[in-house]
Amino acid sequence: MAPRTLKPFFVVLGLMAATSLALALTVDVNLVDQPGVKVLFPSQLGRWNGDAIVFCQNKDCGAQFYSSEITNAVVCPKCGGKLSGLSKVEADLLPPDTEGIKERYRSPDGHTVMTSIVLSGKERASIHRPETCLRGQGSDITGSQILDVPITGRQGPLKVKVLLLTHERAGPGGTKESYGTYYAYWFAGKGRETPQHWQRMIWMATDRIFHSVAHRWAYIAISGVRTKDGNEYQSEVREVIGLLYPQIVLK
Ligand SMILES: [Zn+2]
């Protein structure tokens, strides 16, 4: 790895050490309870039709539903368990006061994007690098980039991180075939926006040390299918985030 790419990590390490010291000396940190985004997805985003996804929290059931399929969005029709916007696995991994929702959007021309918002609660450790969750059986991150998304009314474009993923699945006759998806995200605190995990870590540290505040951070993600070599996904990301951003970001 080039020294240049390691630099943010050393900065973070230094700040973490400084934070520990500062916390040891001053315990008075105001928790900012006001988040930077609303935890909601509009049912309509331009030409995109939304449908919320909810998950049964009973570990023996594990069913998931689109809200259009069920009449009561809080009780599982299969087992009577509680339904939530976070899957049971996610809910078990995250602190109990973490909020999360997911929505599927479909366009008339047959495209589908999945969106999610996760908002940290009082325990600030609830949001981590999405990269750690995306690698898995038959899936790999094969590229990443920072994409400018123009937003009406925002000073300058929003920068989002886009991960390009390649997946393998069984093809005809016992062969394997691969296909591509993208996963775009950014982090938002009150008055703070960044696509970079290390930038968020630095802000978390400096806000605590110099301003005595701790924000409720949110992370907003959208994902969809891409062709393996094309970059049409970029216009999809720009369209959906361009429509979503003004509806959820709190000024
Ligand atoms: Zn259930």
Tab-separated table of C-alpha atoms and ligand atoms in Angstrom:
chain	number	residue	atom	x	y	z
A	1	MET	CA	0.000	0.000	0.000
A	2	ALA	CA	1.314	3.481	-0.855
A	3	PRO	CA	2.217	5.729	2.087
A	4	ARG	CA	-0.267	8.336	0.868
A	5	THR	CA	-3.226	5.957	1.319
A	6	LEU	CA	-2.105	5.039	4.826
A	7	LYS	CA	-1.919	8.630	5.994
A	8	PRO	CA	-5.603	8.970	7.014
A	9	PHE	CA	-5.260	5.898	9.224
A	10	PHE	CA	-2.307	7.400	11.087
A	11	VAL	CA	-4.235	10.642	11.480
A	12	VAL	CA	-7.170	8.665	12.887
A	13	LEU	CA	-4.922	6.677	15.214
A	14	GLY	CA	-3.394	9.896	16.504
A	15	LEU	CA	-6.800	11.453	16.986
A	16	MET	CA	-8.097	8.345	18.747
A	17	ALA	CA	-5.216	8.544	21.202
A	18	ALA	CA	-5.894	12.265	21.658
A	19	THR	CA	-9.599	11.539	22.133
A	20	SER	CA	-8.953	8.953	24.821
A	21	LEU	CA	-6.801	11.453	26.660
A	22	ALA	CA	-9.339	14.251	26.224
A	23	LEU	CA	-12.156	11.990	27.434
A	24	ALA	CA	-10.126	10.992	30.431
A	25	LEU	CA	-9.644	14.656	31.315
A	26	THR	CA	-13.061	16.011	30.382
A	27	VAL	CA	-16.165	13.845	30.576
A	28	ASP	CA	-18.588	16.592	29.665
A	29	VAL	CA	-19.739	15.806	26.128
A	30	ASN	CA	-23.103	17.035	24.904
A	31	LEU	CA	-24.868	14.425	22.839
A	32	VAL	CA	-26.468	16.041	19.817
A	33	ASP	CA	-29.741	14.203	19.541
A	34	GLN	CA	-30.807	15.926	16.377
A	35	PRO	CA	-29.798	13.773	13.424
A	36	GLY	CA	-28.803	15.108	10.005
A	37	VAL	CA	-31.433	13.108	8.115
A	38	LYS	CA	-35.007	11.916	8.567
A	39	VAL	CA	-35.450	8.157	8.826
A	40	LEU	CA	-38.074	7.896	6.124
A	41	PHE	CA	-38.421	6.965	2.474
A	42	PRO	CA	-41.057	8.712	0.325
A	43	SER	CA	-43.437	6.266	-1.380
A	44	GLN	CA	-42.718	8.055	-4.664
A	45	LEU	CA	-39.434	9.454	-5.971
A	46	GLY	CA	-40.134	11.009	-9.352
A	47	ARG	CA	-40.819	8.063	-11.670
A	48	TRP	CA	-39.735	5.551	-8.998
A	49	ASN	CA	-42.367	3.690	-6.945
A	50	GLY	CA	-41.355	2.751	-3.407
A	51	ASP	CA	-42.265	-0.253	-1.282
A	52	ALA	CA	-40.890	-0.609	2.271
A	53	ILE	CA	-39.169	-3.858	3.298
A	54	VAL	CA	-39.780	-5.183	6.823
A	55	PHE	CA	-38.207	-8.095	8.676
A	56	CYS	CA	-39.629	-10.444	11.306
A	57	GLN	CA	-37.574	-10.214	14.520
A	58	ASN	CA	-38.436	-13.767	15.617
A	59	LYS	CA	-35.213	-15.678	14.898
A	60	ASP	CA	-37.123	-18.913	14.271
A	61	CYS	CA	-39.217	-17.216	11.571
A	62	GLY	CA	-36.972	-14.715	9.775
A	63	ALA	CA	-39.643	-13.837	7.195
A	64	GLN	CA	-39.441	-10.591	5.251
A	65	PHE	CA	-42.192	-8.722	3.478
A	66	TYR	CA	-42.841	-5.775	1.228
A	67	SER	CA	-45.290	-3.469	2.962
A	68	SER	CA	-47.629	-3.718	-0.054
A	69	GLU	CA	-48.026	-7.464	0.672
A	70	ILE	CA	-49.263	-7.074	4.245
A	71	THR	CA	-52.004	-5.114	5.976
A	72	ASN	CA	-50.276	-4.621	9.350
A	73	ALA	CA	-46.710	-3.356	8.979
A	74	VAL	CA	-45.707	-4.086	12.599
A	75	VAL	CA	-46.859	-7.710	13.128
A	76	CYS	CA	-45.557	-10.717	11.179
A	77	PRO	CA	-48.519	-12.460	9.442
A	78	LYS	CA	-46.692	-15.813	9.696
A	79	CYS	CA	-45.778	-15.950	13.379
A	80	GLY	CA	-47.101	-12.820	15.087
A	81	GLY	CA	-43.545	-11.607	15.734
A	82	LYS	CA	-42.522	-7.960	15.653
A	83	LEU	CA	-41.611	-6.488	12.261
A	84	SER	CA	-38.744	-4.012	11.883
A	85	GLY	CA	-36.827	-2.161	9.170
A	86	LEU	CA	-33.629	-3.893	10.273
A	87	SER	CA	-33.171	-7.606	9.722
A	88	LYS	CA	-32.807	-9.763	12.836
A	89	VAL	CA	-29.104	-10.292	12.047
A	90	GLU	CA	-28.510	-6.527	11.756
A	91	ALA	CA	-30.569	-5.789	14.872
A	92	ASP	CA	-28.466	-8.296	16.850
A	93	LEU	CA	-25.226	-6.688	15.650
A	94	LEU	CA	-26.254	-3.087	16.328
A	95	PRO	CA	-27.012	-1.300	19.627
A	96	PRO	CA	-30.752	-1.528	20.458
A	97	ASP	CA	-31.436	2.184	19.888
A	98	THR	CA	-30.212	2.067	16.271
A	99	GLU	CA	-32.935	2.945	13.750
A	100	GLY	CA	-33.038	1.525	10.255
A	101	ILE	CA	-35.329	1.344	7.254
A	102	LYS	CA	-35.178	-0.142	3.769
A	103	GLU	CA	-37.155	0.578	0.628
A	104	ARG	CA	-37.284	-0.927	-2.833
A	105	TYR	CA	-37.867	1.497	-5.698
A	106	ARG	CA	-38.950	0.413	-9.151
A	107	SER	CA	-39.084	2.475	-12.320
A	108	PRO	CA	-41.601	1.978	-15.157
A	109	ASP	CA	-38.763	0.778	-17.422
A	110	GLY	CA	-38.050	-2.175	-15.134
A	111	HIS	CA	-35.111	-0.966	-13.041
A	112	THR	CA	-34.947	-1.724	-9.324
A	113	VAL	CA	-32.896	0.012	-6.644
A	114	MET	CA	-32.708	-0.900	-2.975
A	115	THR	CA	-32.177	1.866	-0.444
A	116	SER	CA	-31.448	1.950	3.260
A	117	ILE	CA	-30.916	4.436	6.078
A	118	VAL	CA	-29.270	3.421	9.351
A	119	LEU	CA	-29.215	6.015	12.137
A	120	SER	CA	-27.004	5.502	15.172
A	121	GLY	CA	-28.479	5.881	18.628
A	122	LYS	CA	-26.756	7.037	21.790
A	123	GLU	CA	-24.009	4.468	21.357
A	124	ARG	CA	-21.889	5.963	18.637
A	125	ALA	CA	-20.187	2.785	17.523
A	126	SER	CA	-23.207	1.498	15.627
A	127	ILE	CA	-22.113	2.447	12.104
A	128	HIS	CA	-19.090	0.807	10.530
A	129	ARG	CA	-17.544	0.578	7.079
A	130	PRO	CA	-20.094	-1.001	4.702
A	131	GLU	CA	-17.207	-2.689	2.893
A	132	THR	CA	-16.845	-5.132	5.764
A	133	CYS	CA	-20.367	-6.498	5.195
A	134	LEU	CA	-20.380	-6.705	1.407
A	135	ARG	CA	-17.682	-9.270	0.772
A	136	GLY	CA	-18.923	-12.801	1.107
A	137	GLN	CA	-19.639	-16.083	-0.555
A	138	GLY	CA	-19.366	-15.469	-4.299
A	139	SER	CA	-19.266	-11.665	-3.938
A	140	ASP	CA	-16.286	-9.375	-4.205
A	141	ILE	CA	-15.604	-5.637	-4.420
A	142	THR	CA	-13.890	-5.097	-7.765
A	143	GLY	CA	-13.771	-1.305	-7.851
A	144	SER	CA	-14.590	1.844	-5.949
A	145	GLN	CA	-14.900	5.519	-6.774
A	146	ILE	CA	-16.124	8.840	-5.420
A	147	LEU	CA	-19.020	10.131	-7.530
A	148	ASP	CA	-20.291	13.738	-7.657
A	149	VAL	CA	-24.081	13.934	-7.363
A	150	PRO	CA	-25.562	17.348	-8.259
A	151	ILE	CA	-28.331	18.304	-5.808
A	152	THR	CA	-30.789	21.123	-6.409
A	153	GLY	CA	-30.385	23.744	-3.706
A	154	ARG	CA	-27.154	22.300	-2.310
A	155	GLN	CA	-23.957	24.279	-2.551
A	156	GLY	CA	-21.791	22.025	-4.707
A	157	PRO	CA	-22.410	18.364	-5.485
A	158	LEU	CA	-22.817	15.683	-2.823
A	159	LYS	CA	-19.923	13.235	-2.905
A	160	VAL	CA	-20.886	9.579	-2.554
A	161	LYS	CA	-18.721	6.487	-2.512
A	162	VAL	CA	-19.634	3.857	-5.090
A	163	LEU	CA	-18.440	0.286	-4.662
A	164	LEU	CA	-18.563	-1.933	-7.722
A	165	LEU	CA	-19.310	-5.539	-6.874
A	166	THR	CA	-19.071	-8.705	-8.896
A	167	HIS	CA	-21.046	-11.789	-7.928
A	168	GLU	CA	-20.979	-15.380	-9.094
A	169	ARG	CA	-24.040	-17.540	-9.553
A	170	ALA	CA	-24.785	-20.928	-11.058
A	171	GLY	CA	-25.266	-20.735	-14.814
A	172	PRO	CA	-26.669	-23.254	-17.298
A	173	GLY	CA	-25.121	-26.731	-17.389
A	174	GLY	CA	-23.200	-26.473	-14.131
A	175	THR	CA	-21.241	-23.418	-15.287
A	176	LYS	CA	-20.706	-20.279	-13.253
A	177	GLU	CA	-21.653	-16.856	-14.509
A	178	SER	CA	-20.880	-13.488	-13.017
A	179	TYR	CA	-22.896	-10.282	-12.845
A	180	GLY	CA	-22.317	-6.827	-11.460
A	181	THR	CA	-24.007	-4.599	-8.889
A	182	TYR	CA	-23.142	-1.245	-7.343
A	183	TYR	CA	-23.449	0.010	-3.774
A	184	ALA	CA	-23.382	3.786	-3.219
A	185	TYR	CA	-23.357	5.494	0.176
A	186	TRP	CA	-22.513	8.511	2.271
A	187	PHE	CA	-22.465	9.374	5.959
A	188	ALA	CA	-24.497	12.260	7.408
A	189	GLY	CA	-24.377	14.012	10.760
A	190	LYS	CA	-25.959	17.339	11.611
A	191	GLY	CA	-24.283	19.726	9.137
A	192	ARG	CA	-21.726	17.042	8.221
A	193	GLU	CA	-21.614	14.935	5.052
A	194	THR	CA	-18.873	12.684	3.739
A	195	PRO	CA	-18.450	9.508	1.682
A	196	GLN	CA	-15.285	8.640	3.637
A	197	HIS	CA	-15.256	6.497	6.753
A	198	TRP	CA	-11.958	8.029	7.934
A	199	GLN	CA	-13.356	11.568	7.552
A	200	ARG	CA	-16.289	10.609	9.758
A	201	MET	CA	-13.891	9.145	12.336
A	202	ILE	CA	-11.878	12.386	12.336
A	203	TRP	CA	-15.028	14.472	12.784
A	204	MET	CA	-16.242	12.194	15.569
A	205	ALA	CA	-12.922	12.738	17.351
A	206	THR	CA	-12.519	16.489	16.709
A	207	ASP	CA	-16.187	17.247	17.502
A	208	ARG	CA	-15.721	15.553	20.850
A	209	ILE	CA	-12.378	17.150	21.662
A	210	PHE	CA	-12.863	20.693	20.394
A	211	HIS	CA	-16.647	21.163	20.478
A	212	SER	CA	-17.672	18.668	23.192
A	213	VAL	CA	-20.424	17.249	21.004
A	214	ALA	CA	-21.234	13.784	19.705
A	215	HIS	CA	-23.525	13.553	16.689
A	216	ARG	CA	-26.040	10.898	15.761
A	217	TRP	CA	-24.540	9.706	12.487
A	218	ALA	CA	-26.600	8.180	9.714
A	219	TYR	CA	-25.537	6.227	6.732
A	220	ILE	CA	-27.571	6.257	3.561
A	221	ALA	CA	-27.064	3.643	0.862
A	222	ILE	CA	-28.533	2.748	-2.507
A	223	SER	CA	-27.750	-0.309	-4.590
A	224	GLY	CA	-28.710	-1.725	-7.943
A	225	VAL	CA	-27.612	-3.803	-10.893
A	226	ARG	CA	-24.958	-2.642	-13.369
A	227	THR	CA	-23.658	-3.957	-16.641
A	228	LYS	CA	-20.166	-5.339	-16.225
A	229	ASP	CA	-18.278	-2.778	-18.256
A	230	GLY	CA	-20.708	0.127	-18.657
A	231	ASN	CA	-21.199	3.105	-16.380
A	232	GLU	CA	-24.950	3.718	-16.839
A	233	TYR	CA	-25.309	3.035	-13.113
A	234	GLN	CA	-23.829	6.495	-12.490
A	235	SER	CA	-26.864	8.253	-13.956
A	236	GLU	CA	-29.150	5.963	-11.899
A	237	VAL	CA	-27.263	6.856	-8.690
A	238	ARG	CA	-27.409	10.565	-9.563
A	239	GLU	CA	-31.126	10.416	-10.381
A	240	VAL	CA	-32.238	8.537	-7.249
A	241	ILE	CA	-30.025	10.406	-4.772
A	242	GLY	CA	-30.860	13.706	-6.474
A	243	LEU	CA	-34.549	13.000	-5.769
A	244	LEU	CA	-34.072	11.479	-2.312
A	245	TYR	CA	-31.650	13.969	-0.782
A	246	PRO	CA	-33.971	17.018	-0.583
A	247	GLN	CA	-36.652	14.812	1.042
A	248	ILE	CA	-34.548	13.411	3.880
A	249	VAL	CA	-31.734	15.839	4.691
A	250	LEU	CA	-32.515	18.162	7.588
A	251	LYS	CA	-31.170	21.675	7.286
B	1	ZN	ZN	-42.416	-14.069	11.708
